[in-house]
XYZ file of C-alpha atoms in Angstrom:
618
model
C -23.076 9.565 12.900
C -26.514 10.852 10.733
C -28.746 9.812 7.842
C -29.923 12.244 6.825
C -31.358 12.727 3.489
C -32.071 9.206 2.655
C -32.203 7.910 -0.285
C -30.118 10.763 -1.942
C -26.282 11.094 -2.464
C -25.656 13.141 0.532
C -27.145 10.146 2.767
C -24.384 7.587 1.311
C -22.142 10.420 2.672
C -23.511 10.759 5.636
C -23.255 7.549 6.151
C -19.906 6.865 6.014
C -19.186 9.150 8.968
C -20.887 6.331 10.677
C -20.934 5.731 12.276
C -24.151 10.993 17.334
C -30.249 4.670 32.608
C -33.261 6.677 34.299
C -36.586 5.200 36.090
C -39.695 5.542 34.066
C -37.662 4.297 30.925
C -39.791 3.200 28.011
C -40.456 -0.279 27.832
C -38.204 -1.652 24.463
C -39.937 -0.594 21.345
C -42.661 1.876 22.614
C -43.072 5.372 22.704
C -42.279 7.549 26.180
C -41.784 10.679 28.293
C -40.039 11.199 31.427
C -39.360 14.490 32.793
C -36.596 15.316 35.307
C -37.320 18.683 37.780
C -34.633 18.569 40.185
C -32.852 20.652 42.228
C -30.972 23.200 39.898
C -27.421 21.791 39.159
C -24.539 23.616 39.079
C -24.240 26.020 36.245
C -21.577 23.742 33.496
C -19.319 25.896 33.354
C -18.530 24.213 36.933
C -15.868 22.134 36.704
C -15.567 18.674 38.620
C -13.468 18.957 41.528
C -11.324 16.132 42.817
C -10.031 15.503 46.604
C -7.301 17.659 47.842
C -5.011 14.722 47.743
C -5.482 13.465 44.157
C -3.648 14.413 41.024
C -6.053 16.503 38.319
C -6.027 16.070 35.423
C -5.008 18.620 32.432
C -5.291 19.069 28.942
C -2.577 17.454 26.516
C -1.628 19.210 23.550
C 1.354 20.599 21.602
C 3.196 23.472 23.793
C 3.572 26.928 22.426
C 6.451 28.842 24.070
C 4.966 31.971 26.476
C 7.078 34.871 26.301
C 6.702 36.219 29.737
C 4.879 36.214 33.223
C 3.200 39.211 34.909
C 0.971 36.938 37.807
C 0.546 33.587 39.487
C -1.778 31.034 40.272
C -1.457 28.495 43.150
C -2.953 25.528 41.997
C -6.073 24.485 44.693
C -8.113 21.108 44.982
C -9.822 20.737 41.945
C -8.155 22.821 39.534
C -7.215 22.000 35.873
C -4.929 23.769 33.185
C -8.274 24.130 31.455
C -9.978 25.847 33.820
C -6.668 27.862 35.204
C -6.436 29.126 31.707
C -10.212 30.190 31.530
C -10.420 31.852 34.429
C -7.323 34.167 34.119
C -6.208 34.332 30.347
C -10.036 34.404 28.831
C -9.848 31.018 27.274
C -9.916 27.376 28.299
C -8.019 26.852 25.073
C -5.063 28.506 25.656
C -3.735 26.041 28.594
C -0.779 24.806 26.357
C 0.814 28.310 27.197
C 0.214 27.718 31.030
C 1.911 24.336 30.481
C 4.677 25.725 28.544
C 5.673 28.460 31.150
C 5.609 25.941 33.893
C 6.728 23.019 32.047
C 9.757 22.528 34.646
C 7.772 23.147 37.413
C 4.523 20.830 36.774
C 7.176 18.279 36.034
C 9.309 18.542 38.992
C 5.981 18.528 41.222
C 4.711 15.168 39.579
C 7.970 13.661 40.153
C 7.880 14.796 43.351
C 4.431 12.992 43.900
C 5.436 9.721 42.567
C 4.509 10.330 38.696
C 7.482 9.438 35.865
C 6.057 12.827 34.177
C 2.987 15.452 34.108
C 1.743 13.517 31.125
C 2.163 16.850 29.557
C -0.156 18.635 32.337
C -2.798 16.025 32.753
C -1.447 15.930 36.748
C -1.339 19.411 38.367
C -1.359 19.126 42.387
C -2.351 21.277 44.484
C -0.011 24.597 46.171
C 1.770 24.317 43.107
C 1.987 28.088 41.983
C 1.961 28.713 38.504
C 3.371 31.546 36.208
C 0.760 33.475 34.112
C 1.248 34.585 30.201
C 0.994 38.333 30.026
C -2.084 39.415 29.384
C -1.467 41.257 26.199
C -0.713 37.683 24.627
C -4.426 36.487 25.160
C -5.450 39.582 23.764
C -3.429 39.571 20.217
C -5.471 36.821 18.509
C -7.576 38.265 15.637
C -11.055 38.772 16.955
C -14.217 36.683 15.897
C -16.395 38.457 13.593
C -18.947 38.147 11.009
C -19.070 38.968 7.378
C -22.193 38.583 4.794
C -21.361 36.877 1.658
C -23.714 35.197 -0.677
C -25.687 32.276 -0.141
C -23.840 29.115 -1.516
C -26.242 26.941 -4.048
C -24.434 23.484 -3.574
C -27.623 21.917 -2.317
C -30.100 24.876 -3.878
C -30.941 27.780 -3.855
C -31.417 28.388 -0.430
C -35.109 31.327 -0.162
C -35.470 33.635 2.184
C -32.213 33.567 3.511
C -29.266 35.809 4.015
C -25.576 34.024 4.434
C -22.022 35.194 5.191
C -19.274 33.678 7.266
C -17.660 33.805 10.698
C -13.886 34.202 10.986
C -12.414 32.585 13.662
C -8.731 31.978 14.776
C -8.204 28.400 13.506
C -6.591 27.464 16.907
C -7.455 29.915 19.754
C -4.571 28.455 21.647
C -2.335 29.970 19.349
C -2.291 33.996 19.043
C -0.419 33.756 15.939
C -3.129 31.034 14.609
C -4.540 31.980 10.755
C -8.083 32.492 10.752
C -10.892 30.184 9.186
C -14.207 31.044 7.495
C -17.566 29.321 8.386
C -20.551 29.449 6.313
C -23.351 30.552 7.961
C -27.320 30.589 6.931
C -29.811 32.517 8.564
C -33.507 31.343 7.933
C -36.093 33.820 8.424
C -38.720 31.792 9.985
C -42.221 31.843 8.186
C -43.899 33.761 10.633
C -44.165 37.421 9.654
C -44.004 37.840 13.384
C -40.886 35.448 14.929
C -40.210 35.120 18.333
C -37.289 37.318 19.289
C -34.827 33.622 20.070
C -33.486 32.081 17.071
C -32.628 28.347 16.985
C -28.878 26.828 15.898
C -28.777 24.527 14.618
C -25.778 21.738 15.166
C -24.964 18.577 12.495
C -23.600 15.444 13.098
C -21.225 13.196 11.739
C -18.581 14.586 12.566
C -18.194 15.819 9.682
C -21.584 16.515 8.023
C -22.141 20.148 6.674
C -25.294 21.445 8.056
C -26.009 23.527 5.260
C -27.036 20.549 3.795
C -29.868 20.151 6.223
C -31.827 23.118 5.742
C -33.875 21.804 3.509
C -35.127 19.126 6.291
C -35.378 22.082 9.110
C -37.664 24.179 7.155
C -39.992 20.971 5.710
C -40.556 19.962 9.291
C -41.398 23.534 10.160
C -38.679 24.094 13.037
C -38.851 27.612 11.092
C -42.149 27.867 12.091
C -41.970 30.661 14.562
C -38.418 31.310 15.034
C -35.412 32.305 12.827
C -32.533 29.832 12.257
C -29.013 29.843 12.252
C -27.298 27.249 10.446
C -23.307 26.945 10.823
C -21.341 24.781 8.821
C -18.670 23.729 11.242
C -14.926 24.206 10.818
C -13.698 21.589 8.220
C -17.113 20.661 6.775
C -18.147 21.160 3.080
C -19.413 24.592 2.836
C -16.577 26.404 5.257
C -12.975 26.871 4.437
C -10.487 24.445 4.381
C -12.485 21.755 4.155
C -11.210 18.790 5.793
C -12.693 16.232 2.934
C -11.230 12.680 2.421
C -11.372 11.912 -1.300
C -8.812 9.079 -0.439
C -11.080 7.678 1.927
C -14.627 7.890 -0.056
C -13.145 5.942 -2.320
C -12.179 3.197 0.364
C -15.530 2.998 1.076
C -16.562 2.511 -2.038
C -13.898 -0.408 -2.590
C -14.898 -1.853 0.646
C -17.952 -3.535 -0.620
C -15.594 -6.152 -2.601
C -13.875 -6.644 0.358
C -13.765 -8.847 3.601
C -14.932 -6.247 5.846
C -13.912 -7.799 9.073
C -10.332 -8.738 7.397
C -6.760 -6.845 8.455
C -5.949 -6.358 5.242
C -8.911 -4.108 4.698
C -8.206 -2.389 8.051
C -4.405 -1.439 6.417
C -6.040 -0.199 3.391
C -8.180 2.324 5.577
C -5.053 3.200 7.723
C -3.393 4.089 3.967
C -6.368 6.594 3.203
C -6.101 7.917 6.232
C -2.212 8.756 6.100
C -2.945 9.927 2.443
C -5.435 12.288 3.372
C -3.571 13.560 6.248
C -0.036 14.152 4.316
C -2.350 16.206 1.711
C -3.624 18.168 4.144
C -0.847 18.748 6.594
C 1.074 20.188 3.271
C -1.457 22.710 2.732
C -0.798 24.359 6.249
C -3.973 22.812 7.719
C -3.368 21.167 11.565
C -5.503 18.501 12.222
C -5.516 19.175 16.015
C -7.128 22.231 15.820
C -10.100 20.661 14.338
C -12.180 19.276 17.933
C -15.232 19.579 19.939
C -13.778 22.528 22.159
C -12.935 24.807 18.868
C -16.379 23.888 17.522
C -17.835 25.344 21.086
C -16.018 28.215 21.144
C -17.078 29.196 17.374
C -20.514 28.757 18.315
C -20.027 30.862 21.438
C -18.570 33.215 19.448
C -21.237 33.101 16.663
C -23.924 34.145 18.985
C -22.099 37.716 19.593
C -21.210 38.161 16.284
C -24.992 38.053 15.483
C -25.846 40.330 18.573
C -28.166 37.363 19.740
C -28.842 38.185 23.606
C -30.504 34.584 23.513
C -30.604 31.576 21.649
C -32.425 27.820 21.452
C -30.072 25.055 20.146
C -31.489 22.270 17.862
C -28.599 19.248 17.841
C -28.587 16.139 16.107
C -26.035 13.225 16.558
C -22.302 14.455 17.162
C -23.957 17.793 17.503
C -25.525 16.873 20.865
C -21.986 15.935 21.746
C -20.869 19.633 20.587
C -24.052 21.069 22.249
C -23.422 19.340 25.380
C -20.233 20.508 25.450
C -20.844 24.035 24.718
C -23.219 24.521 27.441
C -20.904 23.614 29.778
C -18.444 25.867 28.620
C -20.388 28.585 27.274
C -24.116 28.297 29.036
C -24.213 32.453 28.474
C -26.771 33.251 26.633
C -28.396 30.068 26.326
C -31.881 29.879 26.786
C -32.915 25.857 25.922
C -31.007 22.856 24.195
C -32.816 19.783 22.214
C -30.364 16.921 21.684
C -31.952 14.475 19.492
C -29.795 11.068 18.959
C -27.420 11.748 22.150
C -24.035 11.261 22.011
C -22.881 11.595 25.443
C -18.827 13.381 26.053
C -18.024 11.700 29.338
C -18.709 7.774 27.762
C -18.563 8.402 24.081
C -15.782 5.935 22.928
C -15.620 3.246 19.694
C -16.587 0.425 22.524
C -19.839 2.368 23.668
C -21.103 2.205 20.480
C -21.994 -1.457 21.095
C -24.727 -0.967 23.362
C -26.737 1.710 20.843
C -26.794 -1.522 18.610
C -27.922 -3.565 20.988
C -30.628 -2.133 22.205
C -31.664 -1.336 18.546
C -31.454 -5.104 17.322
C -33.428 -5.868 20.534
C -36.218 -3.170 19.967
C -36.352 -4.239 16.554
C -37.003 -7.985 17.030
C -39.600 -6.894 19.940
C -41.426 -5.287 17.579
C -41.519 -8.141 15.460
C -42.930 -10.537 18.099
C -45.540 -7.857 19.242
C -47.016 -7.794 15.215
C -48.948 -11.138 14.883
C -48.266 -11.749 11.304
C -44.457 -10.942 11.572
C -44.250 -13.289 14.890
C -45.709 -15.981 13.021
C -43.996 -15.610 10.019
C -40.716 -15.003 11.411
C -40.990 -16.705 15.088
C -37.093 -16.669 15.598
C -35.717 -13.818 13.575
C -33.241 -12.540 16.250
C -31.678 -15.991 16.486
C -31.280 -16.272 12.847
C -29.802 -12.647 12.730
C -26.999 -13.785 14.993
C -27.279 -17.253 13.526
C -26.036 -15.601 9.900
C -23.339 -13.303 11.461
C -21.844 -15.642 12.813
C -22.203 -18.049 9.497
C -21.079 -15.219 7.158
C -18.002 -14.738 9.264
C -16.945 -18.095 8.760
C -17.959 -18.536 5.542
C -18.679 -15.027 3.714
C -20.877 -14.888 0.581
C -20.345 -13.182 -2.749
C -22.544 -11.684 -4.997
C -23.319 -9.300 -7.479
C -26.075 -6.918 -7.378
C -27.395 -3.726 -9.301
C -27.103 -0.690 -7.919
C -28.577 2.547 -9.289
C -26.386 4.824 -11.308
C -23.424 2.346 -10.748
C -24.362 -0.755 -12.252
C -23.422 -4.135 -11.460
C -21.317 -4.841 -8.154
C -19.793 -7.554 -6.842
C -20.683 -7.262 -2.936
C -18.669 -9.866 -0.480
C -21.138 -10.408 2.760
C -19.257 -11.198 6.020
C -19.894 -11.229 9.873
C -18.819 -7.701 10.186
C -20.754 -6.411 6.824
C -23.789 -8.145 8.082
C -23.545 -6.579 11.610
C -23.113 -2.973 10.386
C -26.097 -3.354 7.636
C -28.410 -3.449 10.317
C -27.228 0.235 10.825
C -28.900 1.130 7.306
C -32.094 -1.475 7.817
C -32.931 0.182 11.145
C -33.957 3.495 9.211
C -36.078 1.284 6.807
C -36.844 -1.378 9.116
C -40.204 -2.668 7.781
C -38.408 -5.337 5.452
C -35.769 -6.590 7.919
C -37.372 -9.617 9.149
C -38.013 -10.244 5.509
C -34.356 -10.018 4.615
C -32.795 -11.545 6.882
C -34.798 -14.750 6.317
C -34.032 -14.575 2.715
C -30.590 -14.408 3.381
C -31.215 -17.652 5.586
C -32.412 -19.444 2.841
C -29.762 -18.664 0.255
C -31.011 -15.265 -1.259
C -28.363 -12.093 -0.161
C -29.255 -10.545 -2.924
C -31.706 -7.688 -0.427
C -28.344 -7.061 1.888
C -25.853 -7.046 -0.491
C -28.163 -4.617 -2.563
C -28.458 -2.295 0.323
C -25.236 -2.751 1.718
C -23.741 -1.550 -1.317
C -26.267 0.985 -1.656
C -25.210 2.900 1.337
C -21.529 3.192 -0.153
C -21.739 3.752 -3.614
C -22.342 6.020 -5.629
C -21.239 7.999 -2.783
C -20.732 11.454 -2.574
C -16.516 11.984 -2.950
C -15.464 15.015 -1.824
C -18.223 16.131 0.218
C -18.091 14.911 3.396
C -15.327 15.826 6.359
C -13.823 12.651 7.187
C -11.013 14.492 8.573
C -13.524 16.244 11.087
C -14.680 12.676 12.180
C -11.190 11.567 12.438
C -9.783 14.776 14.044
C -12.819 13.977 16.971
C -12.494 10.501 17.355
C -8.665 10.104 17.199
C -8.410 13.041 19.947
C -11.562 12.827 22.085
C -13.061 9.110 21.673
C -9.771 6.531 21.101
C -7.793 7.286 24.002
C -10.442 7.006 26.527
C -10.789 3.349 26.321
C -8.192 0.485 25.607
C -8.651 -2.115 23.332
C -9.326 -4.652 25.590
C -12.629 -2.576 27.075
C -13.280 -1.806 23.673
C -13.480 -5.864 22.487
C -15.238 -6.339 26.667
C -18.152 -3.915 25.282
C -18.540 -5.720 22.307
C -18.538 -9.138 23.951
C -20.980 -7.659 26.700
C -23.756 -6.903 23.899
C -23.358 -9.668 22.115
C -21.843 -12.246 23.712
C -23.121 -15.108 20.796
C -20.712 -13.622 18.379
C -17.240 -14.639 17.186
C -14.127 -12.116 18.518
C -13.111 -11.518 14.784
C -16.253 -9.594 14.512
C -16.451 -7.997 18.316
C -12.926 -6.767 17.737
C -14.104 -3.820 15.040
C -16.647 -1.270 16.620
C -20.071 -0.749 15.080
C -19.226 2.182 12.178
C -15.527 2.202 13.357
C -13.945 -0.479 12.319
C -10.052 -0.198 12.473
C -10.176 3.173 14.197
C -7.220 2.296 15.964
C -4.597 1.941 13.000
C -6.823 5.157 10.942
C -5.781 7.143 14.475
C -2.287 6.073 14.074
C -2.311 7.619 10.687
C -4.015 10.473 11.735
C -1.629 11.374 14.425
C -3.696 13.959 17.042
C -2.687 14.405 20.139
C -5.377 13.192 23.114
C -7.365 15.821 24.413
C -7.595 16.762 27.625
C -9.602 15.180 30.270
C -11.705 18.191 30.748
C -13.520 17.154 27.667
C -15.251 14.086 29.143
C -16.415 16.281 32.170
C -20.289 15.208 32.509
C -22.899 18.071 31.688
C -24.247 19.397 35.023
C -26.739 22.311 34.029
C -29.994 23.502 34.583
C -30.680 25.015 31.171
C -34.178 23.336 30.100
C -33.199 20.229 27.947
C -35.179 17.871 25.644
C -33.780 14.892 25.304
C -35.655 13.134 22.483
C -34.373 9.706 20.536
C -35.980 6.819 18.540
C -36.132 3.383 20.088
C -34.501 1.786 17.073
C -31.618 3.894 16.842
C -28.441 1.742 16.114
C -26.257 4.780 16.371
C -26.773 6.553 19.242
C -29.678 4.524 21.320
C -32.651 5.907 23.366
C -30.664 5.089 26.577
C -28.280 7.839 25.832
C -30.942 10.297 26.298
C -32.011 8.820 29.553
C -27.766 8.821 31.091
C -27.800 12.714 30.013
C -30.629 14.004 31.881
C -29.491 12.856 35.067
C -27.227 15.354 35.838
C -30.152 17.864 33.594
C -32.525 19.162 36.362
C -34.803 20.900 33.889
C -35.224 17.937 31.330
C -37.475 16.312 29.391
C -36.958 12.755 27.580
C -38.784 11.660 24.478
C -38.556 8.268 23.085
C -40.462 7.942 19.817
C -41.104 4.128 19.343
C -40.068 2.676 15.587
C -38.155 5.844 14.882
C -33.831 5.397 13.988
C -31.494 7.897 14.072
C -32.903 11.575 14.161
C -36.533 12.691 15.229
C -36.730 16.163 14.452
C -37.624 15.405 10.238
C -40.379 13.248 11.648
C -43.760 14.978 12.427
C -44.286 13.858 15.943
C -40.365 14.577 16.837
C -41.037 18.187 14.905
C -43.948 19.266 16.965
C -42.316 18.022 20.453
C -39.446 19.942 19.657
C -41.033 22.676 17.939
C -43.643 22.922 21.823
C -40.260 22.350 23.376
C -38.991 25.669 22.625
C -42.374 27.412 23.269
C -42.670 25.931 26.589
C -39.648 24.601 27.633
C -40.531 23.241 31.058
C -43.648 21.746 29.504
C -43.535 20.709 25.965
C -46.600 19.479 24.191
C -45.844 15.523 24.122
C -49.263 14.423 23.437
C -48.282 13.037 19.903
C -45.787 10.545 21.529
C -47.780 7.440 22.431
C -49.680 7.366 19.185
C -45.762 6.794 17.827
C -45.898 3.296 16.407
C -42.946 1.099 14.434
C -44.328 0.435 11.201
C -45.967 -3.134 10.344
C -43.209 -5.394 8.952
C -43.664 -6.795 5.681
C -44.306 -10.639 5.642
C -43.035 -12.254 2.469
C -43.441 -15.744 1.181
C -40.686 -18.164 2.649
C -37.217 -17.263 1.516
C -37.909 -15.580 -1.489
C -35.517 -13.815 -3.187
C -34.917 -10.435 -4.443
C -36.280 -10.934 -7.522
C -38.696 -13.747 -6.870
């Protein structure tokens, strides 16, 4: 859920995809460290065990017929298809052939126990004993490997850097699965003398291409000392098949002339959705393949390609979620993690995204009343924030506004377009106060301008909405009902309407897109919470709408080497900022005590106090 870039094409993009609590929290607005040294967790690739006498859950996706059995497995206390699967065929991923040689017997054994059905594996019990694939099946998938190719130049030409790709199966759950190429960039770090560790790097989105970010990594000097490895996830930009939404940039880009909080714009992004989808299914692509747990395993896979012994990982938005992830399936090898903006597996949902923007709005409007002239100025600017959603979305505004290499636009303001502009004003928050009271007093002209902004001219083509929706639809969605999704909403703010509560922050009409997009759930295994004692930074900014500071706080308690940063006025992403840069950059020198000296000297910026309601252009 990044910007990144801002200001530039590939921001608008990133934008779309958008959207990626501990004692001794920072206080709302200001800078902050806490460090956690506990007693060494288990190692992630631990899975969570339930009581003897509960059902546990399994993975859920499509069956592929097993030919044979040459062992068995009696299901014990705790077990999952997931982990059954890892521990005897090689790969967590390749459960669905468990489930298909035992399909009558997993079914007869939840019957047996009270359940209609398995839900496709999701309740194993235990003494249940299990047929295994023969082992020769695990082993006929094409092996992981790497190839050098030239550098692409889509966003430059990229110095002192060699590039190639990884070929991986496209789903390792399938022997007979084609194979997929990911672009990869390794940096040479500007030290004639590098540390023997590389960094990877992971994007966000889901859906960004992280080639894209280089440019960012090396200007903040996260090359400094060590190599990097960049990987363009499967389906982004710079990898094969490509799982770009033409259909659905272009929704965006209509979207501004619409009613944003209205059904009838919902249906319209369902339509892209189903558009996009039907083009790619034709072209042989499967949309289920395209998740978290694939990412992970392409990463782990990555590393002994490259004949890395050890590795750092640098993570940003959805990436944490991937890094998180990844070190609890693959921790080998890993030698310290940095999630900045922390997205969270085991709660990430469209409903959770409420209480980043909370805690955002709040920060933000706390730093207003802590700057004298912007207190006196604007005494009640929170109230008159939620005063004008809920106005708009009884009464929405139209306008028309110039935006650069587009023109004039006509830009329709509502509850819901208000709401999710404060997304975009919280990485340029210095004129919020300012706009929201000229909106107050009859002047969008400042939202609608940046509202429209952030969509158009866009960047069609580029970005991997079908990554975001292959995630969401199959790892976020079907954790949480509708009814705990609108309860979330109405939790954080409980002074707006329902019409506006009803469509999560950056996801609005998720539900009916997922219905288009048509991936199975995955399996509960995914939301497992990240027990490890691999040294962690957790670093965020305290006015991130997207993916809040308290995010960073809820993953290092199960972290017993951690560290957690909050850098005070910062949004979405620290490590471009110099501060965030030099914590992280000490983090991986010293990961057990990072230089965080430069973190209370973090201030928001001062707030710029116009004359009373003045317009754009006044």
């Amino acid at each position: 859920m990044p910007i990144r870039n801002r200001g530039t094409a590939a921001a608008a993009a990133m934008f779309l995809a958008g959207l990626t609590v501990l004692s001794a929290a920072p206080a709302h607005g200001t800078s902050g460290v806490a460090t956690t040294r506990q007693k060494p967790a288990a190692r992630e690739g631990d899975s969570p065990r339930l009581g003897r006498s509960q059902p546990v859950p399994s993975p859920v996706r499509t069956a592929v017929p097993a030919r044979s059995q040459t062992a068995a497995h009696t299901v014990a206390g705790g077990n999952t298809l997931w982990d059954i699967a890892r521990q005897t065929l090689g790969s967590a991923l390749r459960w669905d052939s468990v489930y298909a040689l035992n399909e009558k017997t997993i079914e007869d054994a939840a019957r047996r126990h009270g359940y209609a059905s398995s839900d496709r594996g999701h309740w194993i019990f235990p003494g249940t004993v299990l047929a295994l694939p023969q082992p020769s099946t695990a082993q006929t998938r094409t092996s992981s490997r790497f190839e050098p190719a030239p550098c692409p130049t889509t966003y430059g030409e990229l110095k002192n850097t060699r590039c190639g790709y990884l070929v991986v199966p496209e789903n390792r759950a399938h022997p007979s699965s084609r194979t997929l190429r990911l672009a990869v960039a390794l940096v040479r770090s500007s030290s004639p003398r590098p540390h023997p560790d590389p960094i990877v790097f992971f994007a966000g989105g889901p859906g960004a291409d992280a080639l894209g970010n280089i440019a960012e990594l090396t200007e903040a000097g996260l090359n400094r000392d060590r190599d990097l490895v960049v990987l363009s996830q499967r389906g982004t930009f710079s990898s094969q098949q490509p799982l770009t939404c033409p259909e659905i940039d272009r929704f965006y880009g209509e979207r501004v002339h619409l009613l944003y909080d209205a059904p009838s714009t919902g249906d319209l992004y369902a339509q892209a959705a189903a558009r996009c989808h039907e083009r790619l299914t034709a072209r042989g692509i499967d949309p289920a393949a395209y998740n978290t747990s694939e990412n992970a395993a392409d990463v782990a896979d990555l590393r002994k390609a490259l004949g890395i012994r050890e590795w750092n990982v640098l993570s940003h938005s959805y990436g944490t979620q991937l890094a998180l992830t990844y070190m609890r399936l693959f921790p080998e090898g890993v030698r310290s993690v940095t999630v900045d903006g922390v997205v969270p597996p085991s709660v990430a949902t469209p409903g959770w995204t409420w209480s980043s923007m909370r805690e955002a709005f709040d920060n933000i409007v706390n730093a207003c009343a802590a700057q004298a002239s912007c207190r006196q100025r604007y005494p009640d600017i929170g109230a008159t924030y939620l005063r004008m959603v809920r106005r708009l979305e009884a009464h929405p505004v139209t306008t028309q506004v110039t935006v650069e290499q587009v023109g004039k636009v006509k830009v329709v303001l509502d509850g819901g377009a208000l709401l999710n502009w404060m997304v975009r004003a919280s990485h340029a928050p210095a004129t919020f106060p300012q706009a929201v009271d000229e909106l107050a007093h009859g002047h969008p002209e400042r939202i609608a301008e940046q509202w429209a902004a952030a969509w158009l001219p866009g960047s069609q083509g580029m970005f991997a909405h079908g990554l975001s929706l292959s995630v969401w639809c199959s790892e976020w969605v079907p954790f949480e009902t509708p009814e705990e999704q609108l309860a979330k909403g109405q939790q954080a703010f409980p002074e707006l309407p329902r019409s506006v509560l009803a469509q999560a922050p950056q996801l609005p009409f998720l539900r009916q897109a997922c219905q288009a997009w048509n991936v199975p759930k995955a399996p509960d295994s995914v939301r497992a919470v990240t027990r490890s004692s691999i040294p962690t930074l957790a670093i965020s900014g305290s006015f991130d709408a997207q993916t809040g500071a308290q995010w960073g706080q809820y993953v290092a308690r199960t972290l017993s080497r951690s560290t957690v940063v909050t850098l005070a006025g910062v949004a979405h992403g620290t490590f471009d900022q110099p501060c965030g840069a030099k914590v992280i950059t000490s983090f991986f020198d010293h990961p057990d005590n990072p230089d965080t000296a430069c973190v209370s000297s973090v201030k928001p910026v001062p707030f710029v106090v116009g004359s009373e309601g003045a317009g754009n252009g006044e």
